[in-house]
Coordinates of C-alpha atoms in Angstrom, one line a residue:
M1255 CA 65.2 94.5 -33.4
L1256 CA 63.2 98.2 -33.9
T1257 CA 62.6 99.1 -37.3
A1258 CA 62.6 102.4 -38.5
D1259 CA 59.7 103.7 -37.0
G1260 CA 60.3 102.2 -34.0
V1261 CA 58.2 99.2 -33.7
D1262 CA 59.3 95.4 -32.8
P1263 CA 57.5 93.3 -35.6
A1264 CA 58.2 90.2 -33.1
A1265 CA 56.7 91.7 -30.3
V1266 CA 53.6 93.1 -32.2
R1267 CA 53.2 89.5 -33.4
K1268 CA 53.4 87.8 -30.0
A1269 CA 51.0 90.1 -28.6
A1270 CA 48.2 89.3 -31.3
A1271 CA 48.6 86.0 -30.5
G1272 CA 48.0 86.5 -26.9
R1273 CA 44.7 88.3 -27.4
R1274 CA 43.5 85.6 -29.6
A1275 CA 44.2 82.8 -27.1
A1276 CA 42.2 85.0 -24.4
K1277 CA 39.2 85.0 -26.2
A1278 CA 36.1 82.5 -25.9
T1279 CA 35.7 80.1 -28.9
V1280 CA 32.4 79.1 -29.7
V1281 CA 31.4 76.4 -31.8
E1282 CA 28.0 75.7 -33.8
V1283 CA 27.0 72.1 -34.1
R1284 CA 24.8 72.2 -37.1
G1285 CA 21.8 69.5 -36.6
A1286 CA 22.4 68.9 -32.9
G1287 CA 18.7 70.2 -32.3
R1288 CA 17.3 71.2 -29.1
P1289 CA 18.0 69.3 -26.2
K1290 CA 15.9 66.0 -25.1
H1291 CA 13.6 66.8 -22.6
Y1292 CA 13.5 63.4 -20.0
E1293 CA 10.4 62.4 -18.2
A1294 CA 10.6 62.8 -14.6
E1295 CA 12.0 59.6 -12.5
G1296 CA 9.3 57.2 -12.0
S1297 CA 6.8 58.1 -14.8
V1298 CA 5.1 55.4 -16.7
S1299 CA 5.8 55.2 -20.4
P1300 CA 2.8 55.0 -22.7
G1301 CA 1.9 51.5 -24.0
A1302 CA 3.9 50.1 -20.7
P1303 CA 2.4 46.9 -19.0
T1304 CA 0.0 48.0 -15.8
D1305 CA 1.0 46.4 -12.2
D1306 CA -1.8 44.0 -12.5
E1307 CA -0.7 42.9 -16.0
V1308 CA 3.0 42.2 -14.6
R1309 CA 1.7 40.4 -11.8
A1310 CA -0.4 38.3 -13.9
E1311 CA 2.6 37.1 -16.1
L1312 CA 4.7 36.6 -13.1
R1313 CA 1.9 34.1 -11.5
D1314 CA 1.5 32.3 -15.2
A1315 CA 5.5 32.3 -15.5
R1316 CA 5.9 30.5 -11.8
V1317 CA 2.9 27.9 -12.5
E1318 CA 4.8 26.8 -15.8
L1319 CA 8.3 26.9 -14.1
T1320 CA 6.5 24.7 -11.2
K1321 CA 5.2 22.2 -13.9
L1322 CA 8.8 21.8 -15.5
K1323 CA 10.7 21.2 -12.2
Q1324 CA 8.1 18.6 -11.2
V1325 CA 9.1 16.6 -14.5
L1326 CA 12.9 17.3 -14.4
G1327 CA 12.9 16.2 -11.2
T1328 CA 11.9 13.0 -12.1
G1329 CA 13.2 10.0 -13.7
A1330 CA 11.1 11.1 -16.9
Y1331 CA 14.2 13.4 -17.6
A1332 CA 16.6 12.4 -15.4
Q1333 CA 19.9 13.8 -16.3
T1334 CA 22.0 11.4 -14.7
G1335 CA 21.9 7.1 -14.4
P1336 CA 20.6 4.6 -16.4
R1337 CA 18.3 5.5 -19.6
A1338 CA 16.8 4.1 -22.3
R1339 CA 18.7 4.9 -25.8
V1340 CA 17.4 4.7 -29.2
L1341 CA 19.1 2.3 -31.4
P1342 CA 20.1 2.9 -35.2
D1343 CA 17.0 0.9 -36.4
G1344 CA 14.6 3.2 -34.3
T1345 CA 14.0 0.8 -31.9
A1346 CA 14.9 1.7 -28.2
V1347 CA 17.0 -0.2 -25.3
A1348 CA 15.8 -0.1 -21.7
P1349 CA 18.1 0.1 -18.8
S1350 CA 19.2 -2.5 -17.0
N1351 CA 17.6 -1.7 -13.7
A1352 CA 14.2 -0.9 -15.0
P1353 CA 11.4 -2.7 -13.7
D1354 CA 10.0 -5.9 -16.1
V1355 CA 6.6 -3.9 -16.8
V1356 CA 8.5 -1.0 -18.2
K1357 CA 10.9 -3.1 -20.5
Q1358 CA 7.7 -5.0 -21.6
V1359 CA 6.1 -1.2 -22.5
I1360 CA 9.0 -0.6 -24.3
Q1361 CA 9.4 -3.8 -26.0
A1362 CA 5.4 -3.3 -27.3
A1363 CA 6.6 0.2 -28.5
N1364 CA 9.3 -1.4 -30.8
A1365 CA 6.8 -3.3 -32.6
I1366 CA 5.2 0.0 -34.1
A1367 CA 7.8 2.6 -33.6
T1368 CA 8.9 3.0 -37.3
T1369 CA 5.4 2.4 -38.8
P1370 CA 3.6 5.3 -40.8
Y1371 CA 1.3 7.7 -38.7
K1372 CA -2.5 7.1 -39.4
W1373 CA -5.3 9.4 -38.1
G1374 CA -7.5 6.7 -35.9
G1375 CA -5.0 4.0 -36.7
G1376 CA -4.7 1.4 -33.6
H1377 CA -8.3 2.1 -32.1
G1378 CA -10.4 -0.1 -34.3
A1379 CA -7.8 -2.9 -34.1
W1380 CA -4.6 -3.7 -32.1
R1381 CA -3.0 -4.8 -35.0
D1382 CA -3.1 -1.8 -37.8
N1383 CA -0.9 -0.4 -40.7
G1384 CA -0.4 2.9 -39.2
Y1385 CA -1.3 4.1 -35.7
D1386 CA -1.8 7.9 -34.4
C1387 CA -0.3 9.3 -31.4
S1388 CA -2.8 7.9 -29.1
G1389 CA -3.2 4.7 -30.9
S1390 CA 0.6 4.2 -30.4
V1391 CA 0.8 4.7 -26.7
S1392 CA -2.4 2.5 -26.2
F1393 CA -0.5 -0.2 -28.3
A1394 CA 2.5 -0.1 -26.1
L1395 CA 0.7 0.2 -22.8
A1396 CA -1.5 -2.9 -23.5
G1397 CA 1.8 -5.0 -24.5
A1398 CA 2.6 -4.8 -20.7
G1399 CA -1.1 -5.4 -19.5
L1400 CA -1.4 -1.3 -18.4
L1401 CA -4.4 -0.8 -20.7
D1402 CA -7.5 -2.8 -21.8
S1403 CA -8.7 -0.8 -24.8
P1404 CA -7.5 1.9 -27.1
R1405 CA -7.8 5.2 -25.8
A1406 CA -8.3 8.9 -27.9
S1407 CA -6.1 11.6 -26.4
G1408 CA -8.8 13.2 -24.3
G1409 CA -9.0 9.5 -22.7
F1410 CA -5.7 10.2 -21.3
M1411 CA -6.0 13.1 -19.5
N1412 CA -7.5 11.0 -16.3
Y1413 CA -5.2 7.8 -17.1
G1414 CA -3.6 6.4 -13.6
A1415 CA -2.5 9.4 -11.4
P1416 CA -2.0 12.7 -11.5
G1417 CA 1.7 14.2 -12.0
P1418 CA 4.9 12.6 -13.1
G1419 CA 6.2 9.0 -13.0
K1420 CA 9.8 7.7 -12.3
W1421 CA 9.6 5.7 -15.3
I1422 CA 6.4 6.4 -17.3
T1423 CA 5.2 9.7 -17.6
I1424 CA 1.7 10.6 -19.8
H1425 CA 1.2 13.9 -21.4
A1426 CA -2.1 14.3 -22.8
D1427 CA -4.7 17.3 -24.1
P1428 CA -7.4 16.9 -26.2
G1429 CA -6.1 16.9 -29.4
H1430 CA -2.6 14.8 -29.0
M1431 CA -0.7 13.0 -26.4
Y1432 CA 2.7 11.5 -26.0
M1433 CA 4.8 9.2 -23.2
V1434 CA 8.0 9.2 -21.8
V1435 CA 9.5 6.0 -20.7
A1436 CA 13.0 6.2 -19.1
G1437 CA 13.9 9.4 -20.4
L1438 CA 12.7 8.8 -24.1
R1439 CA 9.9 10.1 -25.7
F1440 CA 7.2 8.0 -27.3
D1441 CA 5.9 10.5 -29.6
T1442 CA 4.3 10.5 -33.2
S1443 CA 4.9 14.3 -33.4
G1444 CA 8.6 15.5 -34.7
A1445 CA 9.5 12.3 -35.4
N1446 CA 13.4 12.0 -36.2
G1447 CA 14.6 9.2 -38.5
G1448 CA 11.2 7.5 -38.7
T1449 CA 10.8 6.5 -35.4
R1450 CA 8.2 7.8 -32.7
W1451 CA 11.4 7.1 -30.0
Q1452 CA 13.0 10.7 -29.7
A1453 CA 15.6 11.7 -26.8
E1454 CA 14.8 15.1 -26.9
P1455 CA 11.8 16.9 -24.5
R1456 CA 9.3 19.1 -26.3
G1457 CA 6.9 21.8 -24.8
M1458 CA 4.3 20.5 -22.0
S1459 CA 2.0 24.2 -21.6
G1460 CA -1.7 22.7 -21.2
L1461 CA -1.1 19.0 -21.3
Q1462 CA -2.1 16.9 -18.4
V1463 CA 0.8 15.1 -16.5
R1464 CA -0.4 11.4 -15.6
H1465 CA 1.4 8.6 -14.5
V1466 CA 0.7 4.7 -14.0
P1467 CA 0.6 4.0 -10.2
G1468 CA 3.9 3.4 -8.7
L1469 CA 6.0 3.5 -11.9

C-alpha cells in the first residue's frame, strides 16, 4: 500500500531489517583479558623433578613393592586357607593344621596378650607385670623353645634367617619390633581391645624381615 508521498511503509521496514542482519556483530567480553601464552610442547615447568629424581623415586618404590610382595606371598598374610583368629577375650586360636611349635608360640603369647605395656618389661625376668615389644615376642618364642634369653628390638634384626616365613615372621629395627604368627600380628603398637593380637597388617618400611628356619 502506497502512502500519499508514494512510499510503502512495510517495504521500508523490511529493507531496514535486511541491512541490520547483514552487518557483523561485535561482542565485547569484559574481564576476558589477553589470551594465555602456552609453553611449547616438551618444555619443563619450574619446580618439576629432574629425570634423575624421578628415576630414584621409581627405584625406591620398586624396592618397597618387592618387599611387600614377598610378605604378602607367604603364609604371614595369606588371604586364603586356615589362619589364626582372635577371640573376644583377646587370646588367639591357632589353625588346626599349624605345626605344634607354632601352636606353642601362640599359647605362650596368649599368656601375656592382654598384660600392660611396660618399657623394659620381660627383659629382667620372664615373668613380669608388663612387657614391651621385644619382651613380648621374646616371651612367646621362648615358650616354644625358640629363644633362650630375651632380646632387645635390635637383637631380632639378625634372628633366625632372612626373609618372611610360612608361619612365623619377625619384623624388627633398633626401635621397635613385632611378629606375625599364622596371619595374626603380635604387636604392642596399635593394640586394639587391649590385646597384642591384631588381624590388621602394618607398614614394614625400614624393618628387617626374619623368620625361624623351617617355619
